[in-house]
Short mmCIF file of C-alpha atoms in Angstrom, two decimals:
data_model
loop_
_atom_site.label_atom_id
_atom_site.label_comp_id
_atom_site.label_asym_id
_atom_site.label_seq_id
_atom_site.Cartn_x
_atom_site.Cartn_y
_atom_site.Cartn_z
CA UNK U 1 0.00 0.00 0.00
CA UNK U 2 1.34 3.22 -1.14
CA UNK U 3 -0.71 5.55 0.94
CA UNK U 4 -2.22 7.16 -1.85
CA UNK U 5 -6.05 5.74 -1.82
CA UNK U 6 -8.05 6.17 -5.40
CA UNK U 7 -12.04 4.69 -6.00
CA UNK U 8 -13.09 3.74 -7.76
CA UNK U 9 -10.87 1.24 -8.71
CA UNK U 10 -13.12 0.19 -12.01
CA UNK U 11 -15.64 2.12 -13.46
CA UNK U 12 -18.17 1.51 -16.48
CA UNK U 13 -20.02 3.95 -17.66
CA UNK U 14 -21.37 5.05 -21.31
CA UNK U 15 -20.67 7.70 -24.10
CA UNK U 16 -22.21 11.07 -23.17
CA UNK U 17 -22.11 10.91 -19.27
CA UNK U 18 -19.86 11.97 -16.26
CA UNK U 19 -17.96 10.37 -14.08
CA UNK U 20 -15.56 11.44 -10.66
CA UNK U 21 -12.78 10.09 -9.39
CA UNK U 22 -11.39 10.66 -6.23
CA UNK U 23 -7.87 10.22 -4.59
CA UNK U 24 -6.94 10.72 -1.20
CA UNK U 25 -3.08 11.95 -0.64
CA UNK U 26 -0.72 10.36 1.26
CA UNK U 27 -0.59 11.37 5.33
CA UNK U 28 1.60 14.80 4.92
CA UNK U 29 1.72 15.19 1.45
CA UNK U 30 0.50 18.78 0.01
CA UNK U 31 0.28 17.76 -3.73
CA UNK U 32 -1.92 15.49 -6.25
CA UNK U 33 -1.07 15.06 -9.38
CA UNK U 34 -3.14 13.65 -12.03
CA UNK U 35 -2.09 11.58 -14.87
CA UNK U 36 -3.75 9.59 -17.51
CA UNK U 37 -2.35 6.14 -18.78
CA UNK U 38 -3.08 4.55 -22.28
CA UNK U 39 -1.48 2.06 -24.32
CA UNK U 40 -0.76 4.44 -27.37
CA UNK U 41 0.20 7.47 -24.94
CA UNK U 42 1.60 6.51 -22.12
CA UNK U 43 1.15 8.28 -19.03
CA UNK U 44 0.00 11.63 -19.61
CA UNK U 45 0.01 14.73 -17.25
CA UNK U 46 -3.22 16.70 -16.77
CA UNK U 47 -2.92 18.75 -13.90
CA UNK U 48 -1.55 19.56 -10.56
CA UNK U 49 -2.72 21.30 -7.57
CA UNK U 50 -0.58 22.16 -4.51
CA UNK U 51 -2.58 22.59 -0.84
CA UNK U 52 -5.81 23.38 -2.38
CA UNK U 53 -4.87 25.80 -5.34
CA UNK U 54 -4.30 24.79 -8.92
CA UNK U 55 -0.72 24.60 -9.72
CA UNK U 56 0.08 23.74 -12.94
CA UNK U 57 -2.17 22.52 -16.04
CA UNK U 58 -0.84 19.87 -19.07
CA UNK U 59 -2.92 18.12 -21.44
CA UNK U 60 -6.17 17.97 -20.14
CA UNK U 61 -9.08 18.46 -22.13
CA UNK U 62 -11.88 21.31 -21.35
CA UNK U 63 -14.20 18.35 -20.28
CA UNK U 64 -12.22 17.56 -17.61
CA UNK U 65 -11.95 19.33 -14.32
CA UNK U 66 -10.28 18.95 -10.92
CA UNK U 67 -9.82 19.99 -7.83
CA UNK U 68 -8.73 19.86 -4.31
CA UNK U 69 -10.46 20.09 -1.00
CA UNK U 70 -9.13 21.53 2.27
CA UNK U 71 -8.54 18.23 3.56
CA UNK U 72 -6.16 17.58 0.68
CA UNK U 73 -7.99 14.85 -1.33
CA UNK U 74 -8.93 15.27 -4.88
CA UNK U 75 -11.22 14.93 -7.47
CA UNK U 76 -11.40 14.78 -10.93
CA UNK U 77 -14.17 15.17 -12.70
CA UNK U 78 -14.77 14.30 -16.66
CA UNK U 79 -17.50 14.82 -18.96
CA UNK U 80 -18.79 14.33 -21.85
CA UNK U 81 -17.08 10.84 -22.04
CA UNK U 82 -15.80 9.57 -25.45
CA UNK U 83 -14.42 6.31 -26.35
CA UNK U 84 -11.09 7.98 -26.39
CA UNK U 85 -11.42 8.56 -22.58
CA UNK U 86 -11.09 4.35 -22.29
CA UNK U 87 -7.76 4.64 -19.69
CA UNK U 88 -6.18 4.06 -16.52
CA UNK U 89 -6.02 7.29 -14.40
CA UNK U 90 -3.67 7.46 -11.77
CA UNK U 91 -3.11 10.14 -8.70
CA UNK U 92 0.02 10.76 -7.36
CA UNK U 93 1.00 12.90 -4.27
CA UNK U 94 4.43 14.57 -3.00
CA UNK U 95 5.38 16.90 -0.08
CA UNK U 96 6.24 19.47 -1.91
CA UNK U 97 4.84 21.31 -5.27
CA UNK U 98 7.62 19.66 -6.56
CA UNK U 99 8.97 15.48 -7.05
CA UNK U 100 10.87 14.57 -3.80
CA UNK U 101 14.22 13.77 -3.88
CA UNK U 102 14.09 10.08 -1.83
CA UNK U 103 10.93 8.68 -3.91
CA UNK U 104 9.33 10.94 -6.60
CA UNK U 105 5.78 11.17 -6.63
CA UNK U 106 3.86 8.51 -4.91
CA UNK U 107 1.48 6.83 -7.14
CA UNK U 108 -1.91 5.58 -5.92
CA UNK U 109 -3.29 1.92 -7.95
CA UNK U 110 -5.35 3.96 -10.49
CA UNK U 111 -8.71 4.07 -11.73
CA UNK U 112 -9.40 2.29 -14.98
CA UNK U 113 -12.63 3.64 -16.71
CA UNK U 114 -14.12 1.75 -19.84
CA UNK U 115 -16.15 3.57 -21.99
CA UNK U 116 -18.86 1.67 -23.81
CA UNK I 1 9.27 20.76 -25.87
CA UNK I 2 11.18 17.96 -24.10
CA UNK I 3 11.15 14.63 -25.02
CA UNK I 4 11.61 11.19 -23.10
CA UNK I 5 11.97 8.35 -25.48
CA UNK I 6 12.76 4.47 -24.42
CA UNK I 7 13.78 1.62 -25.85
CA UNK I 8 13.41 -1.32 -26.75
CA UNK I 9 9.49 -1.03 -25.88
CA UNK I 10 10.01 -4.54 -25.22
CA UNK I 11 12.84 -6.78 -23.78
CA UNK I 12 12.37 -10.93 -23.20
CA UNK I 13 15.12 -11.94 -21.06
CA UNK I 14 16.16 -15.88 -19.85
CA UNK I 15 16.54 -15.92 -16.13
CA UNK I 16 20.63 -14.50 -15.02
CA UNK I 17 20.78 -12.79 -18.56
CA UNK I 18 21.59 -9.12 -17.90
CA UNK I 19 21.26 -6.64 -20.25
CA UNK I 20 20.48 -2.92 -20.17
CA UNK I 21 17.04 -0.45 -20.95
CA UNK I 22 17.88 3.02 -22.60
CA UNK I 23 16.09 6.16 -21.74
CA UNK I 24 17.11 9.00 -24.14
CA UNK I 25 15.95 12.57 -23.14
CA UNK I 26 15.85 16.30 -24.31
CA UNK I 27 15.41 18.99 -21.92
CA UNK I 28 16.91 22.02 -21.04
CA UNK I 29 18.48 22.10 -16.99
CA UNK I 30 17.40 18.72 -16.00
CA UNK I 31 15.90 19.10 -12.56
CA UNK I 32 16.11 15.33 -11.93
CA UNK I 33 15.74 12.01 -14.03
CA UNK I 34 13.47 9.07 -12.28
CA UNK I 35 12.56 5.59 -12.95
CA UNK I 36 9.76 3.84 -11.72
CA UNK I 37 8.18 0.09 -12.03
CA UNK I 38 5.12 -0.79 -12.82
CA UNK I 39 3.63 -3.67 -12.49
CA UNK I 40 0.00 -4.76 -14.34
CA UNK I 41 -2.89 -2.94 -13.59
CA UNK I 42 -0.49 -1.01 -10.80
CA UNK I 43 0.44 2.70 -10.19
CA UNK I 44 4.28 3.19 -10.90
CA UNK I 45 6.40 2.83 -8.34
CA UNK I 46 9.36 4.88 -7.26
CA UNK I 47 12.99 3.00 -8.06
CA UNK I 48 15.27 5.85 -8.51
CA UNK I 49 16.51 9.66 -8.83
CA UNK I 50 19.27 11.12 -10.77
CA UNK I 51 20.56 14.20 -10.49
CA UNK I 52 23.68 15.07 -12.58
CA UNK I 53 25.88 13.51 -15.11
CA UNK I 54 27.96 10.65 -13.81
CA UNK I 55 25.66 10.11 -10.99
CA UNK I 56 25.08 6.19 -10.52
CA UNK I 57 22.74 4.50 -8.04
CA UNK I 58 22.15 0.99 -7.14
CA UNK I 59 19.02 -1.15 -5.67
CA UNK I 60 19.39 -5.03 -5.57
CA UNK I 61 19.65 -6.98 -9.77
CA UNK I 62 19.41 -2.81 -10.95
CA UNK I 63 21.66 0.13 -11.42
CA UNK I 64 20.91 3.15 -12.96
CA UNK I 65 23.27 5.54 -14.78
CA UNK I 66 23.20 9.26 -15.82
CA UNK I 67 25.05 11.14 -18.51
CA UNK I 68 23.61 14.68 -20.15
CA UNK I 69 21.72 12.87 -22.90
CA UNK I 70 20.15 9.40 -21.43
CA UNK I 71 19.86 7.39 -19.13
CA UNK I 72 20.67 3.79 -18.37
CA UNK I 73 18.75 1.30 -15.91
CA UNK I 74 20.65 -2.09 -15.98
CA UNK I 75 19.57 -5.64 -14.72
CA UNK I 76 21.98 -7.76 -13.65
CA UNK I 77 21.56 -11.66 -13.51
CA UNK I 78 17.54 -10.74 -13.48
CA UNK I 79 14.78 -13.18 -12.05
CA UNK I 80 11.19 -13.49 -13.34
CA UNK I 81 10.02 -11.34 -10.34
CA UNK I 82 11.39 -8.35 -12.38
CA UNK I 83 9.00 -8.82 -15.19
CA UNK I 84 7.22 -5.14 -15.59
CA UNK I 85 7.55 -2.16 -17.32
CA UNK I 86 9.96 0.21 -16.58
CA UNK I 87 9.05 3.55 -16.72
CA UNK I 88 11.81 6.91 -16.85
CA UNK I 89 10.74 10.16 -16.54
CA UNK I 90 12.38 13.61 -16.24
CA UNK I 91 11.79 16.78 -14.21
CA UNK I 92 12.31 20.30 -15.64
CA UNK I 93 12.65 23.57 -14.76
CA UNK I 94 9.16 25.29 -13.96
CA UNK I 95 7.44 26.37 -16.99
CA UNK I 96 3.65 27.92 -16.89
CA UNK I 97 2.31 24.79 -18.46
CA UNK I 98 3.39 21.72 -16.80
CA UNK I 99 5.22 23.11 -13.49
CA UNK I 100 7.36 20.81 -12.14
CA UNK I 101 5.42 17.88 -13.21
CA UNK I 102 7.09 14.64 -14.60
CA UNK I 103 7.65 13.62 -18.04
CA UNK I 104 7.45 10.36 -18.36
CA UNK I 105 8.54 7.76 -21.66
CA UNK I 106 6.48 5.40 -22.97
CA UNK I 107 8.13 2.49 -20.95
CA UNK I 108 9.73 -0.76 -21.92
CA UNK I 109 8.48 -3.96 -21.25
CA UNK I 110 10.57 -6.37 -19.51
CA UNK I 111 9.60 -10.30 -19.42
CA UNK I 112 12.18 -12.70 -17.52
CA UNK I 113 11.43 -16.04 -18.04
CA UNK I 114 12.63 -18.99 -15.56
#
């Protein structure tokens, strides 16, 4: 166990509708990062926050939203779902707004959403 | 824009054959250089950081290597408990799009069979 929590673990759901996914940090940590996972892309930032503010935005698309509550956990929120949007999303967490030096970003066991 | 390519995107290995997995990487003041494992249907997890050219660290079969252009994570004599995908990434300077955030390669794909 990693200490970064994320539910669902598996989630169906079908074109047109909205899911959320949560992730809880680990004990101390200030920062979640989300990524996305799929076999053509690998894994694919789409956003940080950093103790409740958003810190830093990649590739994630205007149907997707996050963000982060004062007890640190996280959501993120798509819409809209496409086929496309078939992937393992992951959470990870770190002290700082920044990878730690000892062991990165801790990554949580992911979310894997089908599309049908 | 910087760039993290590996290769091979697969490996199949026999049991004690060692052999090495070549991350290749553009970017402009490397912050820091990581590789993770993954294992199926598993988040990554953390093996190593590297810092600055000539930097080498060491955990158990694997040792990973820096110079200013890639990276090298080698297995020595591996077993078929190290079957997984091995994932480099690098960190950056801060830039208004990404921050600090990891760029990560596409990962090879290491089987070891018995």
């Amino acid at each position: 166990d990693s200490g970064v929590t994320q539910t669902p673990k598996h989630l169906i759901t079908a074109t047109g509708q909205r899911v959320t996914l949560r992730c809880s940090p680990r004990s101390g940590d200030l920062s979640v990062y989300w990524y996305q996972q799929s076999l053509d892309q690998g894994l694919q930032f789409l956003i940080q926050y950093y103790n409740g503010e958003e810190r830093a935005k990649g590739n994630i698309l205007e149907r997707f939203s996050a963000q982060q509550f004062p007890d640190l956990h996280s959501e993120l929120n798509l819409s809209s779902l496409e086929l496309g949007d078939s992937a393992l999303y992951f959470c990870a967490s770190s002290v700082s707004g920044t990878a730690n030096t000892n062991y990165g970003y801790t990554f949580g066991s992911g979310t894997r959403l089908t599309v049908v | 824009e910087d760039q993290v390519t590996q290769s091979p995107e697969a490996l199949r290995l026999q049991e004690g054959e060692s052999s090495s997995l070549n991350c290749s990487y553009t970017v402009s003041g490397l912050r820091g250089l990581f590789w993770y494992r993954q294992d199926p249907g598993k988040g990554p997890e953390f093996l190593f950081t590297l810092y600055s050219a000539g930097e080498e660290k060491e955990k158990e079969r694997l040792k990973a290597t820096l110079t200013k252009k890639e990276s090298f994570l080698h297995i020595t004599a591996p077993k078929p408990e190290d079957s997984a995908t091995y994932l480099c990434a690098v960190q950056a300077p801060w830039n208004s799009n990404s921050g600090y955030a990891l760029n990560f390669g596409k990962g090879t794909s290491l089987l070891v069979t018995p």
